[in-house]
GROMACS .gro file of C-alpha atoms in nm:
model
  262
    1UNK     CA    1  12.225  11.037  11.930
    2UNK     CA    2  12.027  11.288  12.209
    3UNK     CA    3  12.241  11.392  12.526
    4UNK     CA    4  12.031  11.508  12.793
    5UNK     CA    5  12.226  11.656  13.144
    6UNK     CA    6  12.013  11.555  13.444
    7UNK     CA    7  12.272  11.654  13.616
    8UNK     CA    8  12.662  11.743  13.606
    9UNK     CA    9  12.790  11.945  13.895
   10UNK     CA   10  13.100  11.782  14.127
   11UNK     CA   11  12.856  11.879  14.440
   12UNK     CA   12  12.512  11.929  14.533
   13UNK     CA   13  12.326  12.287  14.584
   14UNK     CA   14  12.017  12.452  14.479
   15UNK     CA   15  12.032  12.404  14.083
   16UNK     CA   16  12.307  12.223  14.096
   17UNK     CA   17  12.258  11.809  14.095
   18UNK     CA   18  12.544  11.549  14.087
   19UNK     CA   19  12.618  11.383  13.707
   20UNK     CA   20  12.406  11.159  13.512
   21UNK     CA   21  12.387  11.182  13.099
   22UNK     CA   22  12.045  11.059  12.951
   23UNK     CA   23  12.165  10.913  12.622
   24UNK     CA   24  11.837  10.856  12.392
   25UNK     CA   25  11.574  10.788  12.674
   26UNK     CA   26  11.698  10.430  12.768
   27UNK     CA   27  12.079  10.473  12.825
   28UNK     CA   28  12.218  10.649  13.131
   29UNK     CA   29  12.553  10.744  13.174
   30UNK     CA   30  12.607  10.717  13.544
   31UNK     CA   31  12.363  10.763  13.821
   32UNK     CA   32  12.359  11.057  14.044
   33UNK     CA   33  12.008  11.247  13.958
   34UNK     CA   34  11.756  11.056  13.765
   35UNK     CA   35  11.394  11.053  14.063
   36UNK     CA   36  11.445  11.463  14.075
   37UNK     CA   37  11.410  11.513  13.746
   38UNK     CA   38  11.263  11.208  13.534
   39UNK     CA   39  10.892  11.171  13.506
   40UNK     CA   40  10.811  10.805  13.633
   41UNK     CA   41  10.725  10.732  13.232
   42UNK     CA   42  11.051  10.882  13.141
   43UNK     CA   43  11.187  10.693  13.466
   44UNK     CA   44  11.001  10.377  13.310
   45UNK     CA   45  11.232  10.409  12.941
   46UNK     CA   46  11.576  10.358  13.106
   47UNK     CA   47  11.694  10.033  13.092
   48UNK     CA   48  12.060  10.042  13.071
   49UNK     CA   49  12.273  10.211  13.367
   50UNK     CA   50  12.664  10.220  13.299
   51UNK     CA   51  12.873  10.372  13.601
   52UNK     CA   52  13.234  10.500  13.628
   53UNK     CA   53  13.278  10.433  13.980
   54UNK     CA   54  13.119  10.373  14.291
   55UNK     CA   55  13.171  10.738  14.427
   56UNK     CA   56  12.798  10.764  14.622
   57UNK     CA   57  12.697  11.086  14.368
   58UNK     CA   58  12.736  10.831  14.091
   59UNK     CA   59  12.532  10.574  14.228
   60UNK     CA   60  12.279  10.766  14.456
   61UNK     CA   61  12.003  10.770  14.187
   62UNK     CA   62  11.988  10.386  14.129
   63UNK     CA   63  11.834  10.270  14.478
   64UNK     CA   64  11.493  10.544  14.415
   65UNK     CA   65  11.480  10.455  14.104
   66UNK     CA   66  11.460  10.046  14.190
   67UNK     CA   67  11.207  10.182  14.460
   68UNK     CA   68  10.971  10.350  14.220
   69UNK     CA   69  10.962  10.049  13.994
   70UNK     CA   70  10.882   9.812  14.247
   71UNK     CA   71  10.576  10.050  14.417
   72UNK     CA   72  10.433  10.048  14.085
   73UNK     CA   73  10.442   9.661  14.048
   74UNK     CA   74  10.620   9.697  13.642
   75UNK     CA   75  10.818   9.455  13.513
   76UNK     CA   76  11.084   9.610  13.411
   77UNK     CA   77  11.427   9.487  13.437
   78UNK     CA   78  11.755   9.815  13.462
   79UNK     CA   79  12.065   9.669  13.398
   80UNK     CA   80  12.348   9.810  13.602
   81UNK     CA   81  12.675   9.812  13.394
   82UNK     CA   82  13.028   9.867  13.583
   83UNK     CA   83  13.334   9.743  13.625
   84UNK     CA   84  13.362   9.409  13.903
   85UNK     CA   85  13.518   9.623  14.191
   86UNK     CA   86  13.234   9.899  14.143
   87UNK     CA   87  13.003   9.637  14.147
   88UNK     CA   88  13.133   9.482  14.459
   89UNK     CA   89  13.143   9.829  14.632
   90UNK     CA   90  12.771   9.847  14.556
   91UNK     CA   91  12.636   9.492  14.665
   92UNK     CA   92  12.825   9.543  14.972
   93UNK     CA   93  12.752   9.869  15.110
   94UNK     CA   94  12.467  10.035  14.910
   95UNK     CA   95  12.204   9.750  14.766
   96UNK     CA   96  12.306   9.540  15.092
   97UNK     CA   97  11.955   9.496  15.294
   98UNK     CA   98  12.071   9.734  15.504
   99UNK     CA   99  12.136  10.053  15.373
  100UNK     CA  100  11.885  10.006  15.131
  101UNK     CA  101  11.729   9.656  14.964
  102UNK     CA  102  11.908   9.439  14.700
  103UNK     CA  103  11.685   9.506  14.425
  104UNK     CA  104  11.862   9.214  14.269
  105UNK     CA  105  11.590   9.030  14.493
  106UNK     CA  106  11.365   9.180  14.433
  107UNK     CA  107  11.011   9.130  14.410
  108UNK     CA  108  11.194   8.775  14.307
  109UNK     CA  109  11.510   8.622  14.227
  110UNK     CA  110  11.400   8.539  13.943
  111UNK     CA  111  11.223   8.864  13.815
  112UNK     CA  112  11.391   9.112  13.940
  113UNK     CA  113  11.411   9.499  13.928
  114UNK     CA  114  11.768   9.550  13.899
  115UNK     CA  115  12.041   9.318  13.767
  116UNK     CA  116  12.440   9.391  13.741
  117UNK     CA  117  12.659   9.338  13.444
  118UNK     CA  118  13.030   9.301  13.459
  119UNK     CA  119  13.221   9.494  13.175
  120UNK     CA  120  13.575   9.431  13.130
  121UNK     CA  121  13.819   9.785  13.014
  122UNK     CA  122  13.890   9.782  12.686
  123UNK     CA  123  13.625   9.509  12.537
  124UNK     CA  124  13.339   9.639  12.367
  125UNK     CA  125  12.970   9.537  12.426
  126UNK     CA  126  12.673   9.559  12.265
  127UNK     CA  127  12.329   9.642  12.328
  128UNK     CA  128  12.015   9.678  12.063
  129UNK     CA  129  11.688   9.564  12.057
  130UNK     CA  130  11.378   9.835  12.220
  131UNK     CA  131  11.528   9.705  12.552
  132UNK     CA  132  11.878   9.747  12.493
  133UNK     CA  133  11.849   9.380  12.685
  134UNK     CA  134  12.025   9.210  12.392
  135UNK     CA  135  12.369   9.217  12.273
  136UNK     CA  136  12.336   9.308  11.909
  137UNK     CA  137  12.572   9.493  11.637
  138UNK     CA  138  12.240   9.687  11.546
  139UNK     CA  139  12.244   9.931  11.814
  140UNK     CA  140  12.533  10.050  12.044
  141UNK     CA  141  12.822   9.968  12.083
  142UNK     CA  142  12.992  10.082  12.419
  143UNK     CA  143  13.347  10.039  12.580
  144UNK     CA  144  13.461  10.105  12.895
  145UNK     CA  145  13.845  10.284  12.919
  146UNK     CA  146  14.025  10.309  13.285
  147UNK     CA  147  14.087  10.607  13.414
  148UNK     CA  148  14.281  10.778  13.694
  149UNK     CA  149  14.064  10.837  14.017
  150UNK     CA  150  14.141  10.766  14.395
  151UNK     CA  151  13.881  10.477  14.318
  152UNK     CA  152  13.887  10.245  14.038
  153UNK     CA  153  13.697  10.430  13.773
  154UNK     CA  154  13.711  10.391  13.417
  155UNK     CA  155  13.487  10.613  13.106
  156UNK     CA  156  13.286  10.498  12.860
  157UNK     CA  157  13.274  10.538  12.465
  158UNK     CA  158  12.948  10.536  12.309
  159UNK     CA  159  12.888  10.442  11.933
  160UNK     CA  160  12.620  10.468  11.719
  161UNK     CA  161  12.499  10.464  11.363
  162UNK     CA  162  12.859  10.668  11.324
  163UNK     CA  163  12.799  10.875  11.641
  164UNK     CA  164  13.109  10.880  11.896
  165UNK     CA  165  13.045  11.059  12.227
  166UNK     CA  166  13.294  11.002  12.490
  167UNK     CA  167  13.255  11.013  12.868
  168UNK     CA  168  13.545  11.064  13.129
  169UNK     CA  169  13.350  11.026  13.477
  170UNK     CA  170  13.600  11.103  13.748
  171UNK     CA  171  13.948  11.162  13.623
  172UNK     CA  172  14.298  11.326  13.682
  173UNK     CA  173  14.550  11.311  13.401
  174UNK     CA  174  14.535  11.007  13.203
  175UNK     CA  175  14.621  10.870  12.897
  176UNK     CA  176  14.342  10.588  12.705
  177UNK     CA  177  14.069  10.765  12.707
  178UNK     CA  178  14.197  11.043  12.483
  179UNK     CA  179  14.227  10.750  12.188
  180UNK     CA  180  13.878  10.728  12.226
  181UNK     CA  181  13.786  11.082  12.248
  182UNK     CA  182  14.035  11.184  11.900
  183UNK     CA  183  13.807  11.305  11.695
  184UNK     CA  184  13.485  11.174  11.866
  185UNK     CA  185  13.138  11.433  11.801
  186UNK     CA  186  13.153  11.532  12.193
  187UNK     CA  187  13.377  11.426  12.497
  188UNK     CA  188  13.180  11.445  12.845
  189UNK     CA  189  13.527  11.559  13.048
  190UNK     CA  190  13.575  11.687  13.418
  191UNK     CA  191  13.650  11.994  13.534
  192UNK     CA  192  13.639  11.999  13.943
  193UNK     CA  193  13.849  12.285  14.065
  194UNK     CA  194  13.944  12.641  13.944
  195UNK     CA  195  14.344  12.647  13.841
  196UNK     CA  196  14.396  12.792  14.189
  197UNK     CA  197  14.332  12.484  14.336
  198UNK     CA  198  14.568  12.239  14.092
  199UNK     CA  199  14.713  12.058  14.392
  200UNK     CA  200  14.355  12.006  14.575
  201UNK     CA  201  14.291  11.845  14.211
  202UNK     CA  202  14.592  11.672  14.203
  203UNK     CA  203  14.601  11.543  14.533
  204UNK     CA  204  14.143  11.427  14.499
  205UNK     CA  205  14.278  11.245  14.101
  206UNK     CA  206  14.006  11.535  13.908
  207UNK     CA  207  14.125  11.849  13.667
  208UNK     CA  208  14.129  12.152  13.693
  209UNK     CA  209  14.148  12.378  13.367
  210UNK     CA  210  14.511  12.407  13.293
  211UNK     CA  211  14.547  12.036  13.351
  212UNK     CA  212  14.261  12.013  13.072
  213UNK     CA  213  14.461  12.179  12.835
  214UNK     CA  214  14.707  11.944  12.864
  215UNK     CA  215  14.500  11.652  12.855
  216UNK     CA  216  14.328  11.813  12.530
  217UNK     CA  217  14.698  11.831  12.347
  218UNK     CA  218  14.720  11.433  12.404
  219UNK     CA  219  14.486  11.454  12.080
  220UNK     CA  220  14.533  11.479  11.723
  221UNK     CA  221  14.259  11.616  11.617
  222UNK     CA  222  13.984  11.782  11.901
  223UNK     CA  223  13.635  11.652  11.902
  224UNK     CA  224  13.336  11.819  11.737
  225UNK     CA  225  13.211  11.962  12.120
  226UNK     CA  226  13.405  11.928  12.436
  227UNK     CA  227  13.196  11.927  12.759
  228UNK     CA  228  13.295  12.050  13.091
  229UNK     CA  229  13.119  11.840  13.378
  230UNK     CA  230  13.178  11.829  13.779
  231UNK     CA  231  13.222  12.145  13.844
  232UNK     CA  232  13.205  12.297  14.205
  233UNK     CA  233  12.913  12.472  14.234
  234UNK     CA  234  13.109  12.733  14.414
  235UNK     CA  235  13.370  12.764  14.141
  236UNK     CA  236  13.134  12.755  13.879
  237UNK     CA  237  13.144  13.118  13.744
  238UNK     CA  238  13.530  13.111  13.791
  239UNK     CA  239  13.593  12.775  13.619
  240UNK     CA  240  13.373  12.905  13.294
  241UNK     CA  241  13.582  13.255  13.301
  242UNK     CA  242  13.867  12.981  13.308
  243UNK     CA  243  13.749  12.734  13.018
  244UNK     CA  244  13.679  13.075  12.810
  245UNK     CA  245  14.015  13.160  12.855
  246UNK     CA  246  14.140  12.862  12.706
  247UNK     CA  247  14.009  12.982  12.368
  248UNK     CA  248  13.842  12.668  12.194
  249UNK     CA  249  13.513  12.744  12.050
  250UNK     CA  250  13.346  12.384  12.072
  251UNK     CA  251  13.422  12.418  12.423
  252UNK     CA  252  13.166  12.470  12.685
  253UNK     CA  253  13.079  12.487  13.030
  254UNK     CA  254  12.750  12.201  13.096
  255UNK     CA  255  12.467  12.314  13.317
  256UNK     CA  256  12.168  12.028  13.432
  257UNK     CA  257  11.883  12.023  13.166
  258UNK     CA  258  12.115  12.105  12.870
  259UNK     CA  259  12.013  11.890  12.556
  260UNK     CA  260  12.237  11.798  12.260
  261UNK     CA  261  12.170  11.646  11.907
  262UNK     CA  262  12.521  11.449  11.797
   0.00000   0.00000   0.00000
């Protein structure tokens, strides 16, 4: 399995681009950078979108991308996974006709750009095939886990050929997602604020490091890598001081245009 970071910071500056994790070319692990990065054929290979919540950095990459593919006349079908109230959130006030088209629509009902899928916590789908537009033991196999956010939000385990990489998206403490992540090859997991700022991160539902620590002892056994995502840009250097602190070697600090082989 190949991890690329197009982006992973919990706010926009120079450098630093809100989260989205290329998994293999066609899989995208929420939606906040793809246009500002992607070539449009690298742009053209994603076909499978799966986002935590409907928090506008997650999403903001999905209406350029539908844009692009249109302007170019493709067909090519994205699928938009999520959860039903993330889905609502987006039909009604980003893909609306007003904000910005419903892609859904678009250039036809019946061909269109973009189409949503529900997922349902805790019940695993799918996906194979060059596509990934069929639901087939073959390829991966991905489940969505609630989380803790001031939105619903939930993560996402991702399984294949033997390969377990675990994503928290948006979280404060929680409990599920570390049953997933027990032993997994890499967790994906949120870091937001320096330890200085515990009750900002309390108060917002993200982590800050000591709260990480705790969250990593709700696991047997630690995964193979643990990456840190969302950081503040203007905390960076203080929250990697922090996370080196901590003292756990497979533990690092992501920056956009990393690239991992699980």
């Amino acid at each position: 399995m190949r991890l690329r970071v197009l982006g992973c910071a919990g706010a926009e500056f120079p450098d630093f681009r809100p989260p989205a994790f290329l998994v293999d070319d066609g899989l995208l692990l929420d939606a906040g950078t793809i246009g500002a990065v992607l070539t449009e054929e690298e742009q053209w290979q994603i076909r499978a979108i799966f986002i935590t919540h409907a928090h506008l950095d997650h999403i903001r990459g999905i209406p350029a991308l539908a844009d692009n593919i249109l302007i170019r006349s493709l067909r090519h079908l994205v699928t938009v996974y999520a959860t039903e109230p993330v889905v609502a959130a987006m039909r009604t006030h980003l893909l609306n006709g007003t904000i910005w088209p419903d892609f859904t629509m678009l250039p036809s009902q019946h061909d269109p750009v973009l189409q949503y899928d529900v997922v349902t916590p805790g019940r695993p789908l799918t996906l194979g095939g060059p596509d990934l537009s069929r639901r087939s033991s073959d390829g991966y196999t991905i489940t969505a886990v609630e989380v803790d956010h001031t939105v619903p939000a939930v993560g996402y385990c991702v399984e294949k050929n033997g390969v377990r990489l675990v994503y928290t998206g948006d979280t404060g403490p929680t409990d599920a997602i570390w049953q997933y992540a027990n032993g997994a090859d890499a967790v994906i997991v949120e870091v937001s604020f320096p330890n200085a700022m515990e009750s900002l991160a309390t108060i917002t539902k993200h982590l800050c490091c000591s709260q990480l620590e705790r969250e990593l002892a709700k696991m047997a056994v630690l995964p193979k890598r643990i990456l840190i995502t969302h950081p503040k840009p203007q905390y960076y250097e203080q929250i990697k001081h922090e996370i080196g602190a901590i003292g756990i070697r497979q533990m690092e600090l992501l920056r956009d245009g990393a690239v991992y082989e699980l």
